[in-house]
Structures are given as C-alpha cells and as structure tokens.
Tab-separated table of C-alpha atoms and ligand atoms in Angstrom:
chain	number	residue	atom	x	y	z
A	1	MET	CA	25.845	-13.419	-33.281
A	2	PRO	CA	24.057	-10.195	-32.261
A	3	ILE	CA	20.569	-10.553	-30.842
A	4	ASN	CA	18.115	-8.686	-33.075
A	5	LEU	CA	15.327	-6.834	-31.294
A	6	GLY	CA	11.874	-5.769	-32.502
A	7	PHE	CA	9.617	-3.259	-30.736
A	8	ILE	CA	5.903	-3.885	-30.281
A	9	GLY	CA	4.613	-0.399	-29.560
A	10	TYR	CA	6.940	2.403	-30.584
A	11	GLY	CA	5.850	5.196	-28.244
A	12	GLY	CA	7.734	7.231	-25.667
A	13	MET	CA	9.328	4.352	-23.768
A	14	ALA	CA	10.285	2.331	-26.853
A	15	GLY	CA	12.056	5.462	-28.137
A	16	TRP	CA	14.007	5.564	-24.869
A	17	HIS	CA	14.953	1.871	-25.226
A	18	HIS	CA	16.003	2.475	-28.833
A	19	ARG	CA	18.441	5.237	-27.815
A	20	PHE	CA	19.653	3.317	-24.744
A	21	LEU	CA	20.431	0.185	-26.771
A	22	GLU	CA	23.238	2.092	-28.515
A	23	LYS	CA	25.201	1.429	-25.298
A	24	ILE	CA	24.669	-2.350	-25.381
A	25	ASP	CA	26.964	-4.657	-27.311
A	26	GLY	CA	25.277	-7.615	-28.897
A	27	VAL	CA	21.659	-6.397	-28.940
A	28	THR	CA	20.594	-4.568	-32.103
A	29	PRO	CA	17.148	-3.008	-32.643
A	30	ILE	CA	16.037	-3.726	-36.214
A	31	ALA	CA	12.244	-3.339	-36.449
A	32	ALA	CA	9.080	-1.932	-34.904
A	33	TYR	CA	5.332	-2.373	-35.125
A	34	ASP	CA	2.766	0.066	-33.717
A	35	ILE	CA	-1.005	0.381	-34.200
A	36	ASP	CA	-0.471	4.078	-34.895
A	37	PRO	CA	0.837	4.554	-38.479
A	38	LYS	CA	2.594	7.794	-37.425
A	39	ARG	CA	4.720	5.846	-34.957
A	40	VAL	CA	5.549	3.255	-37.661
A	41	GLU	CA	6.630	6.132	-39.891
A	42	LEU	CA	8.814	7.491	-37.078
A	43	ALA	CA	10.390	4.048	-36.649
A	44	ARG	CA	11.273	4.072	-40.365
A	45	GLU	CA	12.774	7.554	-40.031
A	46	ASN	CA	14.859	6.115	-37.162
A	47	GLU	CA	16.249	3.452	-39.521
A	48	LEU	CA	14.140	0.551	-38.297
A	49	ILE	CA	12.003	-1.700	-40.475
A	50	GLY	CA	8.517	-0.334	-39.787
A	51	TYR	CA	5.704	-2.915	-39.854
A	52	ASP	CA	2.010	-2.088	-40.225
A	53	THR	CA	0.897	-5.411	-38.710
A	54	LEU	CA	1.965	-7.534	-35.768
A	55	ASP	CA	2.051	-10.700	-37.883
A	56	GLU	CA	4.608	-9.179	-40.243
A	57	LEU	CA	6.929	-8.343	-37.360
A	58	LEU	CA	6.505	-11.754	-35.729
A	59	SER	CA	7.133	-13.501	-39.074
A	60	ASN	CA	10.554	-11.877	-39.421
A	61	LYS	CA	12.866	-14.797	-38.609
A	62	ASP	CA	15.777	-12.422	-37.957
A	63	ILE	CA	14.081	-11.046	-34.828
A	64	ASP	CA	15.158	-13.003	-31.721
A	65	LEU	CA	13.897	-10.721	-28.964
A	66	VAL	CA	10.799	-8.559	-28.722
A	67	LEU	CA	10.219	-5.595	-26.428
A	68	VAL	CA	6.544	-5.042	-25.574
A	69	ALA	CA	6.139	-1.314	-24.842
A	70	THR	CA	2.424	-0.665	-25.275
A	71	PRO	CA	-0.159	0.436	-22.687
A	72	ASN	CA	-0.575	-2.201	-19.988
A	73	ASP	CA	-3.914	-3.724	-21.020
A	74	VAL	CA	-2.406	-5.510	-24.041
A	75	HIS	CA	0.905	-6.696	-22.487
A	76	CYS	CA	-0.419	-10.223	-21.879
A	77	GLU	CA	-1.922	-10.759	-25.325
A	78	LEU	CA	1.103	-9.355	-27.196
A	79	THR	CA	3.682	-11.144	-25.033
A	80	CYS	CA	1.951	-14.517	-25.504
A	81	LYS	CA	1.721	-14.025	-29.290
A	82	ALA	CA	5.413	-13.138	-29.491
A	83	LEU	CA	6.430	-16.136	-27.356
A	84	LYS	CA	4.319	-18.461	-29.530
A	85	ALA	CA	6.080	-17.027	-32.596
A	86	GLY	CA	9.364	-18.214	-31.045
A	87	LYS	CA	10.610	-14.848	-29.762
A	88	HIS	CA	12.186	-14.100	-26.396
A	89	VAL	CA	10.281	-11.288	-24.679
A	90	ILE	CA	11.047	-8.302	-22.487
A	91	CYS	CA	7.757	-6.814	-21.346
A	92	GLU	CA	7.508	-3.308	-19.954
A	93	LYS	CA	6.231	-2.824	-16.421
A	94	PRO	CA	3.654	-3.308	-14.999
A	95	VAL	CA	3.816	-6.741	-16.545
A	96	ALA	CA	0.056	-7.357	-16.583
A	97	MET	CA	-3.338	-6.276	-15.294
A	98	SER	CA	-3.808	-9.320	-13.021
A	99	VAL	CA	-1.924	-12.281	-11.561
A	100	ALA	CA	-4.040	-14.582	-13.770
A	101	GLU	CA	-2.746	-12.796	-16.881
A	102	LEU	CA	0.819	-13.079	-15.639
A	103	ASP	CA	0.390	-16.796	-14.951
A	104	GLN	CA	-0.696	-17.206	-18.565
A	105	MET	CA	2.436	-15.377	-19.744
A	106	ILE	CA	4.707	-17.476	-17.510
A	107	ALA	CA	3.072	-20.724	-18.678
A	108	THR	CA	3.358	-19.699	-22.343
A	109	ALA	CA	7.065	-18.874	-21.953
A	110	LYS	CA	7.605	-22.280	-20.364
A	111	GLU	CA	5.676	-24.137	-23.089
A	112	CYS	CA	7.557	-22.284	-25.825
A	113	GLY	CA	10.953	-22.579	-24.116
A	114	ARG	CA	11.606	-18.850	-24.533
A	115	LEU	CA	13.041	-16.266	-22.153
A	116	PHE	CA	10.497	-13.946	-20.586
A	117	THR	CA	11.411	-11.022	-18.351
A	118	VAL	CA	10.211	-7.567	-17.348
A	119	HIS	CA	11.879	-4.170	-17.495
A	120	GLN	CA	12.207	-3.485	-13.746
A	121	ASN	CA	14.830	-0.850	-14.459
A	122	ARG	CA	14.520	0.961	-11.135
A	123	ARG	CA	16.587	-1.776	-9.507
A	124	TRP	CA	19.466	0.185	-11.051
A	125	ASP	CA	18.493	3.659	-9.788
A	126	LYS	CA	21.270	5.483	-7.930
A	127	ASP	CA	19.146	6.414	-4.896
A	128	PHE	CA	17.868	2.828	-4.523
A	129	LYS	CA	21.375	1.355	-4.816
A	130	ILE	CA	22.629	3.782	-2.134
A	131	ALA	CA	19.688	3.007	0.185
A	132	LYS	CA	20.296	-0.719	-0.183
A	133	GLU	CA	24.039	-0.411	0.406
A	134	ILE	CA	23.517	1.631	3.583
A	135	ILE	CA	20.893	-0.768	4.976
A	136	ASP	CA	23.027	-3.835	4.122
A	137	SER	CA	26.131	-2.258	5.707
A	138	GLY	CA	24.552	-2.319	9.187
A	139	LYS	CA	25.746	1.275	9.730
A	140	LEU	CA	22.288	2.347	10.915
A	141	GLY	CA	22.046	-0.511	13.420
A	142	ASN	CA	18.608	-2.060	13.682
A	143	VAL	CA	16.555	-0.455	10.899
A	144	TYR	CA	13.000	-0.131	12.160
A	145	ALA	CA	11.502	2.083	9.450
A	146	ILE	CA	12.133	2.456	5.729
A	147	GLN	CA	10.165	5.197	4.023
A	148	SER	CA	10.309	5.294	0.232
A	149	ARG	CA	8.475	8.294	-1.056
A	150	LEU	CA	7.841	10.222	-4.242
A	151	HIS	CA	6.040	13.533	-4.226
A	152	GLY	CA	5.354	15.512	-7.362
A	153	SER	CA	3.310	18.588	-8.031
A	154	ARG	CA	2.410	18.221	-11.723
A	155	GLY	CA	-0.940	16.694	-10.864
A	156	ALA	CA	-3.230	14.495	-12.912
A	157	MET	CA	-2.073	11.367	-14.695
A	158	GLU	CA	-1.944	11.924	-18.464
A	159	GLY	CA	-3.610	10.005	-21.317
A	160	TRP	CA	-4.058	6.243	-20.907
A	161	ARG	CA	-2.267	6.379	-17.525
A	162	GLY	CA	-5.360	8.121	-16.115
A	163	LEU	CA	-7.774	5.402	-17.270
A	164	VAL	CA	-8.632	2.118	-15.502
A	165	GLN	CA	-9.168	0.103	-18.694
A	166	PHE	CA	-5.518	0.596	-19.732
A	167	GLY	CA	-4.115	-0.253	-16.286
A	168	GLY	CA	-3.576	3.357	-15.245
A	169	GLY	CA	-3.041	4.674	-11.724
A	170	MET	CA	-0.031	5.151	-9.480
A	171	LEU	CA	0.032	1.674	-7.910
A	172	LEU	CA	0.570	-0.015	-11.275
A	173	ASP	CA	2.618	2.793	-12.804
A	174	TRP	CA	5.153	3.644	-10.065
A	175	GLY	CA	4.090	1.366	-7.226
A	176	VAL	CA	5.376	-1.549	-9.288
A	177	HIS	CA	8.914	-0.097	-9.228
A	178	PHE	CA	8.971	0.800	-5.562
A	179	ILE	CA	7.449	-2.517	-4.428
A	180	ASP	CA	10.066	-4.338	-6.524
A	181	GLN	CA	12.702	-2.232	-4.735
A	182	ALA	CA	11.134	-3.116	-1.353
A	183	TYR	CA	11.483	-6.852	-2.036
A	184	ASN	CA	15.044	-6.352	-3.258
A	185	ILE	CA	15.958	-4.495	-0.060
A	186	CYS	CA	14.098	-6.664	2.466
A	187	GLY	CA	14.321	-10.065	0.791
A	188	TRP	CA	11.624	-11.996	-1.058
A	189	ASP	CA	10.121	-13.594	2.104
A	190	ASP	CA	10.233	-10.623	4.470
A	191	LEU	CA	7.073	-8.654	3.602
A	192	VAL	CA	4.231	-10.353	5.415
A	193	SER	CA	1.225	-8.058	5.091
A	194	VAL	CA	0.125	-4.824	3.481
A	195	LYS	CA	-2.202	-1.965	4.423
A	196	CYS	CA	-2.886	0.630	1.757
A	197	GLU	CA	-4.941	3.762	1.236
A	198	THR	CA	-5.519	5.270	-2.192
A	199	LYS	CA	-6.917	8.661	-3.175
A	200	ASN	CA	-8.066	10.280	-6.390
A	201	VAL	CA	-6.834	13.743	-5.458
A	202	ILE	CA	-7.272	15.421	-8.833
A	203	THR	CA	-7.444	12.465	-11.246
A	204	PRO	CA	-11.056	11.337	-11.604
A	205	GLU	CA	-10.683	7.667	-12.592
A	206	VAL	CA	-7.523	6.286	-11.005
A	207	GLU	CA	-5.516	6.781	-7.825
A	208	ASP	CA	-2.955	9.568	-8.092
A	209	TYR	CA	-1.968	9.110	-4.424
A	210	PHE	CA	-1.360	6.058	-2.294
A	211	ASN	CA	0.177	5.307	1.063
A	212	LEU	CA	1.143	1.690	1.648
A	213	ILE	CA	2.758	0.002	4.634
A	214	PHE	CA	4.308	-3.446	4.574
A	215	ASP	CA	4.900	-5.240	7.866
A	216	ARG	CA	8.247	-7.042	7.858
A	217	LYS	CA	8.847	-10.516	9.285
A	218	SER	CA	12.284	-9.352	10.427
A	219	GLY	CA	10.757	-6.398	12.318
A	220	GLY	CA	9.793	-2.838	11.544
A	221	TYR	CA	7.939	-1.564	8.527
A	222	TYR	CA	8.498	-0.466	4.925
A	223	GLN	CA	6.364	2.438	3.749
A	224	ILE	CA	5.779	3.562	0.175
A	225	GLU	CA	3.965	6.847	-0.365
A	226	ILE	CA	3.466	8.328	-3.821
A	227	GLY	CA	1.512	11.471	-4.626
A	228	THR	CA	1.372	13.438	-7.862
A	229	TYR	CA	-0.088	16.527	-6.213
A	230	VAL	CA	1.957	17.316	-3.117
A	231	LEU	CA	3.139	20.888	-3.276
A	232	LYS	CA	5.928	20.566	-0.706
A	233	GLU	CA	7.837	17.368	-1.225
A	234	LEU	CA	9.476	15.222	1.471
A	235	PRO	CA	12.796	13.389	0.846
A	236	ARG	CA	12.758	10.406	-1.514
A	237	TRP	CA	14.027	8.157	1.345
A	238	MET	CA	14.067	8.262	5.147
A	239	ILE	CA	15.744	5.249	6.714
A	240	LEU	CA	15.564	5.078	10.489
A	241	GLY	CA	17.811	2.857	12.582
A	242	ASP	CA	18.785	2.721	16.266
A	243	LYS	CA	22.314	3.897	15.399
A	244	GLY	CA	21.593	6.489	12.736
A	245	THR	CA	19.255	8.038	10.194
A	246	THR	CA	19.771	8.289	6.430
A	247	TYR	CA	17.910	10.703	4.215
A	248	ILE	CA	18.178	10.748	0.422
A	249	ASN	CA	16.570	13.803	-1.137
A	250	ASP	CA	15.893	12.717	-4.716
A	251	PHE	CA	17.040	10.249	-7.396
A	252	SER	CA	20.655	11.380	-7.006
A	253	ARG	CA	23.330	11.141	-4.301
A	254	SER	CA	21.990	14.156	-2.430
A	255	GLY	CA	21.490	13.465	1.281
A	256	ALA	CA	23.472	12.162	4.252
A	257	THR	CA	23.710	9.649	7.032
A	258	VAL	CA	23.333	11.289	10.423
A	259	THR	CA	24.841	9.681	13.518
A	260	LEU	CA	25.712	10.936	16.989
A	261	ASN	CA	29.311	11.233	18.133
A	262	ARG	CA	28.522	10.798	21.835
A	263	GLY	CA	26.760	8.049	23.763
A	264	ASP	CA	23.203	8.585	25.003
A	265	ASP	CA	24.304	8.748	28.652
A	266	GLU	CA	26.642	11.646	27.842
A	267	PHE	CA	23.788	13.964	26.860
A	268	PRO	CA	22.966	16.593	29.406
A	269	THR	CA	19.209	16.569	29.913
A	270	GLN	CA	17.887	19.985	29.309
A	271	VAL	CA	14.358	21.308	29.118
A	272	ILE	CA	13.843	23.909	26.416
A	273	MET	CA	10.979	26.274	25.923
A	274	THR	CA	9.190	26.168	22.569
A	275	SER	CA	6.244	28.237	21.382
A	276	ALA	CA	4.120	25.241	22.295
A	277	GLY	CA	5.538	24.896	25.779
A	278	PRO	CA	8.514	23.151	27.417
A	279	THR	CA	10.041	19.904	26.141
A	280	ARG	CA	13.016	17.770	27.142
A	281	THR	CA	12.568	14.875	24.666
A	282	PHE	CA	12.373	17.099	21.606
A	283	ALA	CA	14.977	19.624	22.613
A	284	PRO	CA	17.511	19.993	19.771
A	285	GLN	CA	20.899	18.276	20.124
A	286	PRO	CA	23.688	20.583	21.286
A	287	ASP	CA	26.084	21.839	18.579
A	288	GLY	CA	28.700	19.367	17.369
A	289	VAL	CA	26.921	16.206	18.498
A	290	LYS	CA	25.494	15.198	15.119
A	291	ASP	CA	27.780	13.881	12.390
A	292	GLU	CA	26.557	14.073	8.799
A	293	ALA	CA	28.438	11.638	6.562
A	294	GLU	CA	28.100	11.902	2.794
A	295	LEU	CA	26.326	9.086	0.978
A	296	PRO	CA	28.415	6.370	-0.701
A	297	ASP	CA	28.941	6.748	-4.448
A	298	THR	CA	27.377	3.351	-5.146
A	299	LYS	CA	27.674	2.095	-8.726
A	300	ALA	CA	24.363	2.216	-10.580
A	301	ASP	CA	24.710	1.081	-14.172
A	302	LEU	CA	21.499	0.261	-16.014
A	303	THR	CA	23.388	-1.297	-18.941
A	304	GLU	CA	23.652	-4.338	-16.631
A	305	TYR	CA	19.954	-4.964	-17.265
A	306	TYR	CA	20.321	-5.529	-21.001
A	307	SER	CA	23.717	-7.236	-20.692
A	308	ASN	CA	22.085	-9.718	-18.349
A	309	VAL	CA	19.169	-10.396	-20.724
A	310	ARG	CA	21.649	-10.918	-23.570
A	311	ASP	CA	23.808	-13.262	-21.450
A	312	ALA	CA	20.755	-15.169	-20.209
A	313	ILE	CA	19.554	-15.722	-23.792
A	314	GLU	CA	23.027	-17.008	-24.652
A	315	GLY	CA	22.935	-19.351	-21.633
A	316	LYS	CA	25.828	-17.567	-19.902
A	317	ALA	CA	23.967	-16.031	-16.928
A	318	GLU	CA	20.955	-16.434	-14.664
A	319	LEU	CA	18.228	-13.919	-15.427
A	320	LEU	CA	18.240	-11.076	-12.866
A	321	VAL	CA	14.565	-10.109	-13.188
A	322	GLN	CA	12.844	-13.457	-12.752
A	323	PRO	CA	9.118	-13.976	-13.551
A	324	TRP	CA	8.453	-15.379	-10.035
A	325	GLN	CA	9.768	-12.121	-8.544
A	326	VAL	CA	7.542	-10.074	-10.826
A	327	ARG	CA	4.631	-12.273	-9.718
A	328	LYS	CA	5.298	-11.472	-6.035
A	329	VAL	CA	5.294	-7.755	-6.842
A	330	LEU	CA	2.054	-7.958	-8.849
A	331	HIS	CA	0.406	-10.002	-6.100
A	332	ALA	CA	1.418	-7.303	-3.582
A	333	ILE	CA	-0.117	-4.606	-5.820
A	334	MET	CA	-3.380	-6.545	-6.069
A	335	SER	CA	-3.349	-7.017	-2.271
A	336	ALA	CA	-2.805	-3.246	-1.863
A	337	PHE	CA	-5.885	-2.591	-4.045
A	338	GLU	CA	-7.862	-5.053	-1.905
A	339	SER	CA	-6.686	-3.341	1.270
A	340	ALA	CA	-7.659	0.094	-0.100
A	341	LYS	CA	-11.103	-1.228	-0.989
A	342	THR	CA	-11.845	-3.107	2.242
A	343	GLY	CA	-9.866	-1.009	4.734
A	344	LYS	CA	-8.219	-4.228	5.960
A	345	GLN	CA	-4.617	-5.343	6.401
A	346	ILE	CA	-3.992	-8.101	3.836
A	347	GLU	CA	-1.655	-11.054	4.442
A	348	LEU	CA	0.735	-11.605	1.564
B	401	NAD	P1	3.071	5.685	-25.015
B	401	NAD	O1	1.619	5.984	-24.996
B	401	NAD	O2	4.063	6.777	-25.219
B	401	NAD	O3	3.388	4.573	-26.114
B	401	NAD	C1	2.616	3.414	-26.290
B	401	NAD	C2	2.641	3.036	-27.761
B	401	NAD	O4	1.990	1.782	-27.914
B	401	NAD	C3	1.914	4.054	-28.648
B	401	NAD	O5	2.741	4.438	-29.734
B	401	NAD	C4	0.666	3.291	-29.118
B	401	NAD	O6	0.230	3.672	-30.406
B	401	NAD	C5	1.176	1.860	-29.091
B	401	NAD	N1	0.139	0.845	-28.984
B	401	NAD	C6	-1.009	0.870	-28.262
B	401	NAD	N2	-1.680	-0.300	-28.381
B	401	NAD	C7	-0.940	-1.083	-29.201
B	401	NAD	C8	-1.103	-2.401	-29.709
B	401	NAD	N3	-2.163	-3.154	-29.389
B	401	NAD	N4	-0.143	-2.882	-30.536
B	401	NAD	C9	0.930	-2.125	-30.887
B	401	NAD	N5	1.125	-0.870	-30.454
B	401	NAD	C10	0.212	-0.366	-29.592
B	401	NAD	O7	3.362	4.947	-23.632
B	401	NAD	P2	4.802	4.690	-23.003
B	401	NAD	O8	5.100	5.763	-22.039
B	401	NAD	O9	5.778	4.386	-24.068
B	401	NAD	O10	4.494	3.382	-22.133
B	401	NAD	C11	4.525	2.104	-22.725
B	401	NAD	C12	4.814	1.060	-21.666
B	401	NAD	O11	6.084	1.351	-21.080
B	401	NAD	C13	3.816	1.042	-20.516
B	401	NAD	O12	3.609	-0.283	-20.103
B	401	NAD	C14	4.496	1.839	-19.436
B	401	NAD	O13	4.089	1.504	-18.127
B	401	NAD	C15	5.952	1.461	-19.676
B	401	NAD	N6	6.904	2.462	-19.183
B	401	NAD	C16	7.940	2.031	-18.428
B	401	NAD	C17	8.849	2.937	-17.917
B	401	NAD	C18	9.983	2.417	-17.067
B	401	NAD	O14	10.640	3.207	-16.409
B	401	NAD	N7	10.250	1.135	-17.069
B	401	NAD	C19	8.717	4.305	-18.174
B	401	NAD	C20	7.664	4.716	-19.002
B	401	NAD	C21	6.755	3.786	-19.493
C-alpha cells in the first residue's frame, strides 16, 4: 500500500519535496493546505487536492503522512494537530522555536503512537559525506580541527527568515544543518561545550553571521562559521590532522587531501626572506614534497531519507533522523544563542 502524503504549507520547500517525491517508490503526494489561497490554487494546478482549511486536510482518512513546511513559528502547533489527527509527521527544519516546543511534539507523537521525524537532509550532502569518510578513514591522523564554513555574498536574509517572530536568523536556518552534521561526524556525546558570536552585519533583526566553536571530549575543536555577506569566501571545509589536511571547496567533490611524501626529519631547514622579514617555520615546502590526492567519490543519495521514513512507517527499519538527535541539535542552538548573549562558554 503506498503511503499518501499531504503538505501543510505549500511554499518553496514543499514544491521541492513534491518534485523530489517522484523519485520515491511507495510515497505519493495527494493533497496540500496553505493559508495563502494562491498556493492552494497552485497545488491544484499541480494535480493535488487543494484544501482551504487545515481541518479538511486532516480529516482526509487517505492521508497517512503529513509534511509540515511552513515558517518555523507554527511547526509545533501544526505538527501536534496532525499527530492528534492520527497522521505520521515529517517536520521541516528547524523543528521548533524552543526545546520546550520540541518536547511537546515528542510527547504528542508518543501519546498518539505516530512516527515523528525532521527533514535533516544535509546529512546526505556530498561534501559532508566526503568529509565524514575522510575523518573516519584515519588518513589525516589525529584530527585536531574541523572547520565547517559557508560564506555567501548575497546579503540580507529575505522575508520571514529575517524576522525573529518566525524563527529567522542563520543559527536556526543553516546552523541547524551544520550542527546536525557536527554531531554525525563527532558522535552524539563528543561535543562538550559551545562558544558562539553572532552579528547582524546587514540584516537588522536577526543574525546573518555567526562563528561557533564546539570543544570536543575526544580532543580538538569543531568550528562552524556562516556569513551571508562575506565577499571573498573561504573553503566549505578545512580538516586539519597531524598526518594531512583536507580542503573541500564547496558542496561538490572539489578539493583535495594534502599529505607530505617525506618524513619531518628529512626536511632541510631553510630560512627564507619574505616582505615581512625572515622565517624558517613558514617557509614554503620545497617542490615535490606535497601530495594532493583527489577526494573520494562518496555516495550521497538523498532518496535514502524518504525510503527510510517509508520503511520506518512500515516497521521495516529504524528511523535515521531520531527526535532525540534533533533535540540535541536544538539544545546546542539555544546554548549558542546563550553564549552569544552572555559572552560565556556554555556546557552542553
Ligand atoms: P516559504 O515562505 O516559501 O513557504 C512557506 C509556506 O507556508 C507559504 O506558502 C505560506 O503561505 C505557508 N504558511 C505560512 N503559515 C502557514 C500556516 N499557519 N498554515 C499553513 N500554511 C502556512 O518558505 P519555505 O522556504 O518553503 O520554508 C518552509 C520551511 O521549510 C521552513 O521551516 C524552512 O526552514 C524549511 N526549509 C528547509 C530546507 C531544507 O533544506 N531542509 C530548505 C528551505 C526551507
């Protein structure tokens, strides 16, 4: 039996889900509700049943699974209503505006015996999968610094994303993805504290820049820096180990792992003259000493996300994006806000 899906909120992201679901066997979008009548009309043009009220959508007994894809401030209310109507729910990220809201959603799912998960799709990004594979392989030796960065130059956050009341700002919008990636790379018990700075560079109400550093129990640090107004971008990833360095330029496979093909004791020490004076430590390596290996072509298939939700609903698989994981990520975001406000390092 196919799982029938209904959209709550049929904006930009729901449209993406609608197109993407063509690739998924066993999950069929059949209906949508939106507060904006124009979006309901669009849903009808896209061959969905378009509902003008939430109750009508939730009363349709053919709908098994609901996707909540509205602005963030109403995720909790809409998710809980859908669960109480007997629907399984995928909620878009960031799952909620506070940990208290999320706890309410988790408790409601439990009471109603329905599946509840969140669309943490960036666990399937190519660059993230490559970074994780390289770190797990041990090729870089002891990894003492992971820098996950996103610089853009388009500037201010648009529409509701620029407003506090809707849960706007970069920590909730993109931080949620990159913190989820951090836990998936380091392990769910490895991030022990967070220090964060936020800035409103050109967006008046919410942070359009943040720089966050997690201390790791296993040693070293994990940095996440996101800025929407950085006019010369740095690589998406820098991963520093005592046997090599990996850089990944963007969301693709562009980058390399750099290692040395001679032992440290084989390097001739040589002082070079720079415009700022002599240096031995920062003299460039002689030609031929650095090896640049291409990045692995790690599989990154986002269809696994929906296949897993389908299989979990059918009792054939464990859910990959678990509510307790989402809770850890949201708690880390709230701790980052607290750190930015107080200037203190916050224990997680
Ligand atoms: P959007 O503004 O394009 O669409 C939101 C839609 O929700 C609009 O059509 C709006 O009319 C409707 N809406 C607002 N309040 C509603 C309510 N109470 N009931 C029903 N409909 C309502 O925004 P978007 O870009 O589609 O973002 C929606 C959600 O998806 C957000 O939570 C966002 O963070 C998330 N998102 C996730 C990703 C991802 O990569 N996972 C990417 C983009 C957006």
